[in-house]
Coordinates of C-alpha atoms and ligand atoms in Angstrom, one line a residue:
M985 CA -32.7 -8.0 -30.9
S986 CA -33.6 -11.4 -31.4
T987 CA -35.3 -13.1 -28.6
L988 CA -38.5 -11.5 -26.9
V989 CA -40.6 -12.8 -24.2
V990 CA -44.4 -12.0 -24.7
V991 CA -46.2 -12.2 -21.3
G992 CA -49.7 -11.1 -20.2
S993 CA -49.8 -8.1 -17.6
Q994 CA -52.9 -8.9 -16.1
W995 CA -55.4 -11.8 -15.1
G996 CA -54.9 -13.4 -18.5
D997 CA -56.6 -13.1 -22.0
E998 CA -55.2 -10.2 -22.7
G999 CA -54.8 -11.4 -26.6
K1000 CA -51.3 -12.6 -26.6
G1001 CA -52.5 -15.0 -28.8
K1002 CA -53.1 -12.8 -31.5
I1003 CA -49.7 -10.9 -31.1
T1004 CA -48.0 -14.4 -30.8
D1005 CA -49.4 -14.9 -33.7
L1006 CA -48.8 -11.0 -35.6
L1007 CA -45.4 -11.1 -34.6
S1008 CA -44.8 -15.2 -35.9
E1009 CA -44.5 -13.2 -39.0
E1010 CA -41.2 -11.9 -38.1
V1011 CA -39.6 -14.9 -36.2
D1012 CA -38.6 -18.2 -36.7
I1013 CA -39.4 -20.3 -33.3
V1014 CA -42.2 -19.5 -30.8
V1015 CA -41.9 -21.5 -27.5
R1016 CA -44.5 -22.1 -25.1
Y1017 CA -42.9 -21.9 -21.2
Q1018 CA -45.4 -22.5 -18.7
G1019 CA -49.0 -23.8 -18.1
G1020 CA -50.7 -26.2 -19.8
C1021 CA -54.0 -26.6 -21.4
N1022 CA -55.7 -24.1 -19.2
A1023 CA -55.1 -21.7 -21.5
G1024 CA -56.6 -20.5 -24.4
H1025 CA -55.1 -18.3 -27.1
T1026 CA -57.1 -17.1 -29.9
V1027 CA -55.9 -16.4 -33.0
V1028 CA -58.3 -15.0 -35.8
K1029 CA -57.0 -15.6 -39.8
G1030 CA -59.4 -14.7 -42.5
D1031 CA -63.0 -15.9 -41.2
Q1032 CA -61.1 -18.5 -39.4
Q1033 CA -60.9 -18.5 -35.4
F1034 CA -58.8 -20.7 -33.9
I1035 CA -58.2 -21.5 -30.2
F1036 CA -54.3 -23.0 -28.5
H1037 CA -54.5 -24.7 -25.7
L1038 CA -50.9 -26.0 -25.5
I1039 CA -50.1 -25.7 -29.1
P1040 CA -47.8 -22.1 -29.9
S1041 CA -49.8 -19.3 -31.6
G1042 CA -47.3 -19.2 -34.0
I1043 CA -48.7 -22.5 -35.6
L1044 CA -50.9 -21.2 -38.7
H1045 CA -47.3 -19.7 -40.2
P1046 CA -46.1 -22.4 -42.2
G1047 CA -41.7 -23.5 -41.4
K1048 CA -42.1 -21.6 -38.2
K1049 CA -40.9 -24.1 -35.4
C1050 CA -43.2 -24.3 -32.3
L1051 CA -41.8 -25.6 -29.3
I1052 CA -43.5 -27.0 -25.9
G1053 CA -40.9 -26.3 -23.3
N1054 CA -39.9 -28.2 -20.3
G1055 CA -42.0 -25.9 -18.1
V1056 CA -45.4 -26.7 -19.6
V1057 CA -47.9 -29.4 -18.2
I1058 CA -49.2 -31.4 -21.7
D1059 CA -52.0 -33.3 -21.1
P1060 CA -51.3 -36.1 -24.0
E1061 CA -55.1 -36.5 -24.7
S1062 CA -55.1 -32.5 -25.0
L1063 CA -52.3 -32.1 -27.2
L1064 CA -53.5 -35.0 -29.6
R1065 CA -56.5 -33.5 -30.3
E1066 CA -55.1 -30.1 -30.9
I1067 CA -53.2 -31.6 -33.2
E1068 CA -55.6 -33.4 -35.3
D1069 CA -58.1 -30.7 -35.4
L1070 CA -55.0 -28.2 -37.0
R1071 CA -54.4 -31.0 -39.5
K1072 CA -58.0 -31.2 -40.4
K1073 CA -57.8 -27.5 -40.9
G1074 CA -54.9 -27.8 -43.2
I1075 CA -52.2 -27.1 -40.8
E1076 CA -48.7 -28.6 -40.9
I1077 CA -47.8 -29.8 -37.5
D1078 CA -45.1 -32.3 -38.5
G1079 CA -41.6 -30.8 -38.8
N1080 CA -43.1 -27.7 -37.1
L1081 CA -44.1 -29.1 -33.3
F1082 CA -41.5 -30.1 -31.2
I1083 CA -42.0 -31.3 -27.7
D1084 CA -39.8 -31.2 -24.7
S1085 CA -38.6 -34.4 -23.1
K1086 CA -38.6 -33.1 -19.7
A1087 CA -42.0 -31.3 -19.5
H1088 CA -44.6 -33.4 -17.3
V1089 CA -47.6 -34.9 -17.9
V1090 CA -51.1 -34.3 -17.2
L1091 CA -52.9 -37.5 -16.0
P1092 CA -56.3 -38.2 -15.6
Y1093 CA -56.1 -38.4 -11.8
H1094 CA -54.7 -34.8 -12.0
K1095 CA -58.2 -33.9 -13.5
T1096 CA -60.3 -35.7 -10.8
L1097 CA -58.3 -34.2 -8.1
D1098 CA -58.4 -30.7 -9.4
E1099 CA -62.4 -31.3 -9.2
I1100 CA -62.5 -32.7 -6.3
K1101 CA -60.5 -30.4 -4.7
E1102 CA -62.7 -27.4 -6.0
E1103 CA -65.4 -29.1 -5.3
K1104 CA -64.8 -29.7 -1.6
R1105 CA -63.3 -25.9 -1.1
G1106 CA -66.8 -24.9 -1.7
K1107 CA -67.2 -21.3 -1.3
N1108 CA -63.8 -20.5 -1.4
K1109 CA -63.4 -22.4 -4.8
L1110 CA -59.9 -21.0 -6.6
G1111 CA -62.5 -21.5 -9.9
T1112 CA -59.3 -23.3 -11.8
T1113 CA -60.1 -24.7 -15.4
K1114 CA -60.3 -28.4 -14.2
R1115 CA -57.9 -29.5 -16.3
G1116 CA -55.3 -30.9 -13.7
I1117 CA -53.0 -28.3 -14.0
G1118 CA -52.4 -27.3 -10.2
P1119 CA -51.9 -31.2 -9.2
A1120 CA -49.6 -31.8 -12.4
Y1121 CA -47.3 -29.2 -11.0
I1122 CA -47.5 -30.9 -7.2
D1123 CA -46.6 -34.1 -8.5
K1124 CA -43.9 -32.3 -10.6
I1125 CA -42.2 -30.3 -7.3
A1126 CA -43.2 -33.7 -5.0
R1127 CA -40.8 -35.3 -7.8
T1128 CA -43.4 -38.3 -8.3
G1129 CA -44.3 -36.2 -12.0
I1130 CA -44.3 -38.7 -14.9
R1131 CA -42.0 -36.4 -18.2
I1132 CA -42.8 -37.0 -21.6
A1133 CA -39.2 -39.0 -21.5
D1134 CA -41.3 -41.3 -19.4
L1135 CA -44.4 -41.4 -21.3
I1136 CA -42.7 -42.4 -24.5
D1137 CA -40.8 -45.3 -22.8
K1138 CA -43.0 -48.1 -22.6
K1139 CA -41.8 -50.0 -19.5
T1140 CA -40.9 -46.7 -17.5
L1141 CA -43.9 -45.7 -18.0
S1142 CA -45.8 -48.8 -17.1
E1143 CA -43.4 -48.8 -13.8
K1144 CA -44.1 -45.4 -12.8
L1145 CA -47.5 -45.3 -13.4
K1146 CA -48.5 -48.4 -11.3
I1147 CA -46.6 -46.9 -8.7
N1148 CA -48.5 -43.4 -9.0
L1149 CA -52.0 -45.2 -9.5
E1150 CA -51.3 -47.1 -6.3
E1151 CA -50.7 -43.9 -4.1
K1152 CA -53.9 -41.7 -5.9
N1153 CA -55.7 -45.1 -5.5
E1154 CA -55.2 -44.9 -2.1
I1155 CA -56.2 -41.5 -1.4
F1156 CA -59.2 -42.0 -4.4
E1157 CA -60.8 -44.7 -1.9
K1158 CA -59.6 -43.3 1.4
L1159 CA -60.6 -39.9 1.2
Y1160 CA -63.6 -39.6 -1.3
S1161 CA -65.0 -43.1 -1.7
I1162 CA -64.0 -43.1 -5.7
K1163 CA -62.5 -46.6 -6.5
T1164 CA -60.9 -47.9 -9.6
S1165 CA -60.6 -51.7 -10.6
K1166 CA -57.5 -53.1 -11.6
Q1167 CA -58.8 -53.6 -15.1
E1168 CA -59.2 -49.7 -15.7
Q1169 CA -55.8 -49.2 -14.5
K1170 CA -54.4 -51.4 -17.2
D1171 CA -56.4 -49.8 -19.6
L1172 CA -55.1 -46.5 -18.2
I1173 CA -51.3 -47.7 -18.6
K1174 CA -51.7 -49.2 -22.1
R1175 CA -53.7 -46.1 -23.4
Y1176 CA -50.9 -43.3 -22.4
Q1177 CA -48.5 -45.9 -23.8
E1178 CA -50.4 -45.6 -27.2
Y1179 CA -50.2 -41.7 -26.7
G1180 CA -46.6 -41.5 -25.8
Q1181 CA -46.0 -43.7 -29.5
L1182 CA -48.3 -41.2 -30.7
L1183 CA -46.0 -38.2 -29.5
K1184 CA -42.5 -39.9 -29.7
K1185 CA -41.8 -38.1 -32.9
Y1186 CA -42.5 -34.9 -31.6
V1187 CA -39.8 -35.3 -28.9
I1188 CA -36.7 -33.3 -28.7
D1189 CA -34.2 -31.2 -26.3
V1190 CA -36.1 -27.7 -26.2
S1191 CA -33.2 -25.8 -24.5
L1192 CA -30.4 -27.4 -27.1
L1193 CA -32.4 -26.4 -30.0
V1194 CA -33.3 -22.7 -28.6
N1195 CA -30.0 -22.0 -27.7
Q1196 CA -28.2 -23.4 -31.2
A1197 CA -30.6 -20.8 -32.5
I1198 CA -29.6 -17.8 -30.5
E1199 CA -26.0 -18.4 -31.3
E1200 CA -27.3 -18.5 -35.4
D1201 CA -28.7 -15.5 -34.1
K1202 CA -32.5 -16.7 -35.2
K1203 CA -35.5 -14.6 -33.9
I1204 CA -37.2 -16.6 -31.0
L1205 CA -40.2 -15.4 -29.4
F1206 CA -41.3 -17.0 -25.9
E1207 CA -44.8 -17.2 -25.2
G1208 CA -46.5 -16.8 -22.0
A1209 CA -49.8 -18.3 -21.0
Q1210 CA -51.9 -16.8 -18.1
G1211 CA -50.7 -13.4 -17.0
T1212 CA -48.6 -11.8 -14.3
L1213 CA -51.3 -11.7 -11.4
L1214 CA -51.8 -15.0 -12.0
D1215 CA -48.2 -16.3 -11.5
I1216 CA -47.7 -18.5 -8.6
D1217 CA -45.2 -16.5 -6.8
H1218 CA -46.1 -12.9 -7.7
G1219 CA -49.7 -13.3 -8.1
T1220 CA -52.8 -12.9 -5.7
F1221 CA -52.2 -16.2 -4.5
P1222 CA -54.0 -18.2 -3.5
Y1223 CA -55.8 -17.5 -6.7
V1224 CA -53.5 -17.9 -9.1
T1225 CA -52.4 -20.7 -11.2
S1226 CA -49.7 -23.1 -10.6
S1227 CA -46.6 -22.0 -12.9
N1228 CA -44.8 -18.8 -13.5
P1229 CA -46.2 -16.7 -16.8
V1230 CA -44.1 -13.9 -15.4
A1231 CA -41.2 -13.5 -18.1
G1232 CA -38.6 -14.8 -15.9
G1233 CA -40.5 -18.0 -16.0
A1234 CA -39.2 -18.5 -19.9
C1235 CA -35.4 -18.8 -18.4
I1236 CA -36.7 -21.6 -16.6
G1237 CA -39.5 -23.0 -18.9
A1238 CA -37.6 -23.3 -22.4
G1239 CA -33.7 -23.8 -20.4
V1240 CA -32.5 -20.6 -21.5
G1241 CA -30.1 -18.3 -19.6
P1242 CA -31.4 -14.5 -18.3
T1243 CA -28.7 -13.1 -20.4
K1244 CA -29.8 -14.6 -23.6
I1245 CA -33.6 -12.5 -23.3
D1246 CA -33.4 -9.3 -25.2
K1247 CA -36.8 -7.7 -24.4
V1248 CA -40.2 -8.5 -22.8
L1249 CA -43.4 -6.8 -24.1
G1250 CA -46.4 -7.0 -21.7
I1251 CA -49.5 -7.7 -23.5
T1252 CA -52.2 -5.5 -21.6
K1253 CA -56.2 -5.1 -22.0
A1254 CA -57.4 -1.5 -22.4
Y1255 CA -59.7 -2.5 -19.4
T1256 CA -59.8 -5.6 -17.3
T1257 CA -60.5 -8.9 -17.1
R1258 CA -60.6 -12.0 -14.8
V1259 CA -61.7 -15.6 -14.8
G1260 CA -62.4 -17.6 -11.3
S1261 CA -62.1 -16.0 -8.0
G1262 CA -60.0 -13.6 -6.2
P1263 CA -60.2 -10.0 -5.5
F1264 CA -60.6 -7.7 -8.3
P1265 CA -60.3 -4.0 -7.2
T1266 CA -61.6 -2.2 -10.6
E1267 CA -64.2 -4.5 -11.4
I1268 CA -67.6 -2.9 -12.7
E1269 CA -70.8 -5.0 -11.6
G1270 CA -74.2 -4.4 -12.8
K1271 CA -75.2 -3.3 -16.5
L1272 CA -72.1 -1.9 -17.7
G1273 CA -70.1 -4.8 -16.7
K1274 CA -72.2 -7.1 -18.6
Y1275 CA -72.2 -4.5 -21.7
L1276 CA -68.1 -5.1 -21.6
R1277 CA -68.7 -8.8 -21.5
Q1278 CA -70.7 -8.6 -24.4
K1279 CA -69.3 -6.3 -26.6
G1280 CA -65.6 -7.6 -25.5
G1281 CA -66.6 -11.2 -26.0
E1282 CA -65.6 -11.4 -22.3
F1283 CA -66.1 -15.6 -22.4
G1284 CA -63.4 -17.9 -21.5
A1285 CA -61.8 -19.5 -24.5
T1286 CA -61.2 -22.4 -22.5
T1287 CA -64.2 -22.9 -20.2
G1288 CA -66.9 -20.6 -22.0
R1289 CA -66.9 -18.9 -18.2
P1290 CA -68.1 -15.6 -18.4
R1291 CA -65.3 -13.3 -17.7
R1292 CA -65.6 -10.6 -14.6
C1293 CA -65.0 -7.0 -16.5
G1294 CA -63.4 -4.0 -15.1
W1295 CA -61.9 -0.7 -15.5
F1296 CA -58.1 -0.3 -16.3
D1297 CA -55.9 -0.5 -13.2
A1298 CA -52.6 1.2 -13.8
V1299 CA -51.7 -0.2 -10.2
V1300 CA -52.0 -3.6 -11.3
A1301 CA -49.8 -2.7 -14.8
S1302 CA -47.1 -0.8 -13.3
Y1303 CA -46.7 -4.1 -10.9
A1304 CA -46.5 -6.4 -14.2
V1305 CA -44.1 -3.8 -15.9
R1306 CA -42.0 -4.0 -12.5
I1307 CA -42.5 -7.7 -12.2
N1308 CA -41.6 -8.6 -15.4
G1309 CA -38.7 -5.9 -16.5
M1310 CA -41.1 -4.9 -19.4
D1311 CA -39.3 -3.0 -22.1
S1312 CA -42.8 -1.7 -23.9
M1313 CA -46.5 -2.7 -24.0
V1314 CA -49.3 -4.1 -26.1
L1315 CA -52.6 -2.4 -25.7
T1316 CA -55.7 -4.5 -26.8
K1317 CA -59.1 -4.8 -27.4
I1318 CA -59.5 -0.7 -27.2
D1319 CA -62.4 -0.7 -29.6
V1320 CA -64.3 -2.5 -27.2
L1321 CA -64.3 0.9 -25.0
S1322 CA -65.4 2.9 -28.3
D1323 CA -69.1 3.9 -27.3
L1324 CA -68.2 5.0 -23.7
D1325 CA -69.1 8.3 -22.9
K1326 CA -66.7 8.3 -19.9
I1327 CA -63.7 5.6 -18.9
K1328 CA -62.3 5.4 -15.8
I1329 CA -58.1 4.6 -14.8
C1330 CA -57.4 3.4 -11.4
T1331 CA -54.3 5.3 -10.8
S1332 CA -53.7 4.2 -7.1
Y1333 CA -55.6 2.7 -4.0
Q1334 CA -57.1 3.5 -0.9
C1335 CA -56.4 1.2 1.6
N1336 CA -57.0 1.1 5.5
G1337 CA -56.9 5.2 5.4
K1338 CA -53.9 4.8 3.1
L1339 CA -53.0 6.4 -0.5
I1340 CA -51.1 3.9 -1.9
K1341 CA -49.7 3.2 -5.8
E1342 CA -48.0 0.1 -5.4
F1343 CA -49.6 -3.2 -5.5
P1344 CA -49.5 -4.7 -2.3
V1345 CA -48.6 -8.2 -1.6
N1346 CA -50.8 -9.0 0.8
L1347 CA -53.9 -10.5 -0.1
K1348 CA -55.8 -9.1 3.0
T1349 CA -54.5 -5.7 2.0
F1350 CA -55.3 -6.2 -1.6
K1351 CA -58.8 -7.0 -0.7
N1352 CA -59.3 -3.9 1.4
C1353 CA -57.7 -1.8 -1.5
N1354 CA -60.7 0.7 -3.1
P1355 CA -60.1 1.8 -6.2
V1356 CA -59.0 5.7 -7.0
Y1357 CA -60.3 6.8 -10.3
E1358 CA -59.7 9.5 -12.7
E1359 CA -62.3 10.0 -15.5
V1360 CA -61.6 10.5 -19.2
E1361 CA -64.0 11.1 -22.1
G1362 CA -64.6 9.0 -24.3
W1363 CA -63.7 9.4 -28.1
K1364 CA -67.3 8.1 -29.0
S1365 CA -66.4 6.6 -33.0
D1366 CA -65.7 3.5 -34.5
I1367 CA -61.9 2.9 -34.6
S1368 CA -61.8 -0.6 -35.4
Q1369 CA -60.9 -0.2 -39.3
I1370 CA -58.3 2.7 -38.5
T1371 CA -54.4 1.5 -39.3
R1372 CA -52.2 4.2 -38.4
Y1373 CA -51.9 5.6 -35.1
E1374 CA -52.2 9.2 -36.4
D1375 CA -55.9 8.6 -37.5
L1376 CA -57.4 7.3 -34.2
P1377 CA -59.0 10.5 -32.3
P1378 CA -57.4 13.0 -30.0
K1379 CA -59.2 11.6 -26.5
L1380 CA -58.2 7.9 -27.7
K1381 CA -54.7 8.9 -27.9
A1382 CA -55.1 10.7 -24.7
Y1383 CA -56.6 7.9 -22.7
I1384 CA -53.3 6.2 -24.0
S1385 CA -51.0 8.6 -23.4
R1386 CA -52.2 9.0 -19.7
I1387 CA -52.2 4.7 -19.5
E1388 CA -48.0 5.2 -20.8
E1389 CA -47.7 7.7 -18.3
L1390 CA -48.9 6.4 -15.2
V1391 CA -47.3 2.0 -16.0
R1392 CA -44.0 4.5 -17.7
T1393 CA -44.1 2.0 -20.2
K1394 CA -44.2 2.7 -24.2
V1395 CA -47.4 1.2 -26.4
V1396 CA -45.7 0.1 -29.3
I1397 CA -48.9 -1.5 -30.5
V1398 CA -52.2 -0.9 -30.3
S1399 CA -55.0 -3.7 -31.4
V1400 CA -58.4 -2.3 -32.3
G1401 CA -59.9 -5.9 -33.3
P1402 CA -59.3 -9.2 -33.0
K1403 CA -57.8 -9.8 -36.7
R1404 CA -54.6 -9.2 -37.9
S1405 CA -55.3 -6.8 -40.0
Q1406 CA -57.2 -4.7 -36.8
T1407 CA -53.8 -3.6 -35.7
I1408 CA -51.5 -0.3 -35.5
I1409 CA -48.0 -0.9 -35.0
R1410 CA -46.3 2.5 -33.9
E1411 CA -42.5 0.8 -33.4
K1412 CA -41.4 -2.3 -34.7
I1413 CA -40.5 -5.0 -32.3
F1414 CA -38.1 -6.6 -34.1
K1415 CA -35.5 -4.2 -36.0
Ligands
GDP1366 P1 -55.1 -15.0 -24.5 O1 -55.2 -16.1 -23.7 O2 -54.3 -13.5 -23.7 O3 -54.7 -15.0 -25.8 O4 -56.7 -13.9 -24.8 P2 -57.9 -14.8 -25.2 O5 -57.6 -15.8 -26.5 O6 -58.5 -15.7 -24.4 O7 -59.1 -13.8 -25.0 C1 -58.6 -12.3 -25.9 C2 -60.3 -12.1 -26.8 O8 -59.9 -10.8 -27.8 C3 -60.0 -13.4 -28.4 O9 -61.4 -13.6 -28.2 C4 -59.7 -12.6 -28.8 O10 -59.8 -12.9 -30.4 C5 -59.9 -11.1 -28.9 N1 -59.2 -9.7 -29.3 C6 -57.8 -10.0 -29.4 N2 -57.3 -8.6 -29.7 C7 -58.6 -8.0 -29.8 C8 -59.0 -6.3 -30.1 O11 -58.2 -5.3 -29.9 N3 -60.1 -6.3 -30.1 C9 -61.4 -7.1 -30.2 N4 -62.3 -6.7 -29.9 N5 -60.8 -8.5 -29.6 C10 -59.5 -8.6 -29.4
IMO1367 P1 -54.9 -17.8 -21.0 O1 -53.3 -18.0 -21.3 C1 -57.4 -16.5 -18.0 C2 -57.5 -18.9 -13.8 C3 -58.5 -19.7 -13.8 C4 -58.4 -19.6 -12.1 C5 -56.7 -19.9 -12.1 C6 -56.1 -21.1 -11.8 O2 -55.8 -18.0 -22.2 O3 -54.6 -15.9 -20.3 P2 -55.7 -23.3 -13.3 O4 -57.2 -24.2 -13.9 O5 -54.8 -22.9 -13.6 O6 -55.4 -23.9 -12.0 O7 -56.9 -22.2 -12.4 O8 -56.4 -19.2 -13.0 N1 -56.9 -19.1 -14.8 C7 -56.7 -18.5 -16.2 N2 -57.2 -17.3 -16.5 N3 -56.6 -17.0 -18.8 C8 -56.1 -18.3 -18.9 O9 -54.8 -18.7 -19.5 C9 -56.0 -19.0 -17.7 N4 -55.6 -20.0 -16.9 C10 -55.8 -20.2 -15.9 O10 -59.7 -19.2 -14.5 O11 -58.5 -18.3 -11.8
MG1368 MG1 -57.1 -16.8 -23.2

């Protein structure tokens, strides 16, 4: 096995960063294939915490190539800041980080549009990260977007940006009464030309490098951002992000054919969280929800917003198994449930008088779904230092077995804390 897609099984923040960092030890290349700096992937190394937004979570391993694929939308300011912060911490970037020339660029007007549109939606707001992700993908699909190849070519950037600014400023002026002076526009072009020159040395053809590496039998990990239920096609539309986090997105977003993907690993939280708006059947309100948020440190790694917390939802997880063609799972944050007397698992939904086990594609139906729970007893002991599966309390093993049974997928890794060492490997991923 040499190629693996790591994908979020729920609404993001499942611990993809931790697991990607852990598995990076065994791979040659890590590739981000979609999303942008809306992602916040946390890695704890020793007593240092790193939060990656655009740079793949393998970068802490010296000599591993970290690639940003064509499917990602890159905010040059955010990327340069991330590079600088890592450099200050002694992390080697040059020679390890590469970005694809076909990736699209997030510009200041995308961020402004993201903010304005959210404001206008009022009570129907999506709760975006306001990083300009949606508007940048809109321009990509509209074929007006600016790619990294344009950004690093001063003349092309100036020509394309002038046209785009004219169009965007007309929208800003007419619809939102925001005026931008000619000087501000000139400054912006100059600033982005400078960013282009700073990023030039990282620019390559990611698809070519990845496919050559596959031929040489190198090991490659494709790191998804967000999660299955935030997918633009398969998620809880419109409360989704604007890209394809699902495993299939790795093919599009890194320029790799489907026949070249060997395995899909779903990162699955032992309970469920969601940031931003949208239906969430197993959400826990009140004291217990607050308790999980505190205990699990459930605050957005990008925006700091409190995450909504709820019970494990087997309907959602089974759907993620299907949509991603998931081979196996990592169960994360199980330690967060350790003090609870009783733990609930949602096994199906009661919806409009019917019992359903398949995730409903219609949002209206999903909104009307009430979870049907099964209750298991808590294990009530600190498991955060356990390193062997056999040593886990029987009640915890029963919880994992029940999840495996419900979603019909094996849990191959159990994560019992944010550190690398707080991981129980039941089955090796790269054999
Ligand atoms: P990602 O976006 O999927 O990479 O996840 P985030 O980094 O946004 O959120 C996961 C959070 O949980 C981070 O703060 C991690 O350090 C932390 N974390 C990861 N795995 C575990 C675990 O098994 N137990 C606990 N308690 N925390 C974990
Ligand atoms: P990682 O990779 C959790 C959510 C936002 C919002 C919706 C749309 O860390 O798991 P966007 O800014 O993408 O247009 O917002 O998607 N969202 C995430 N939620 N984890 C993420 O990334 C997310 N990235 C976006 O909260 O509901
Ligand atoms: Mg996150």
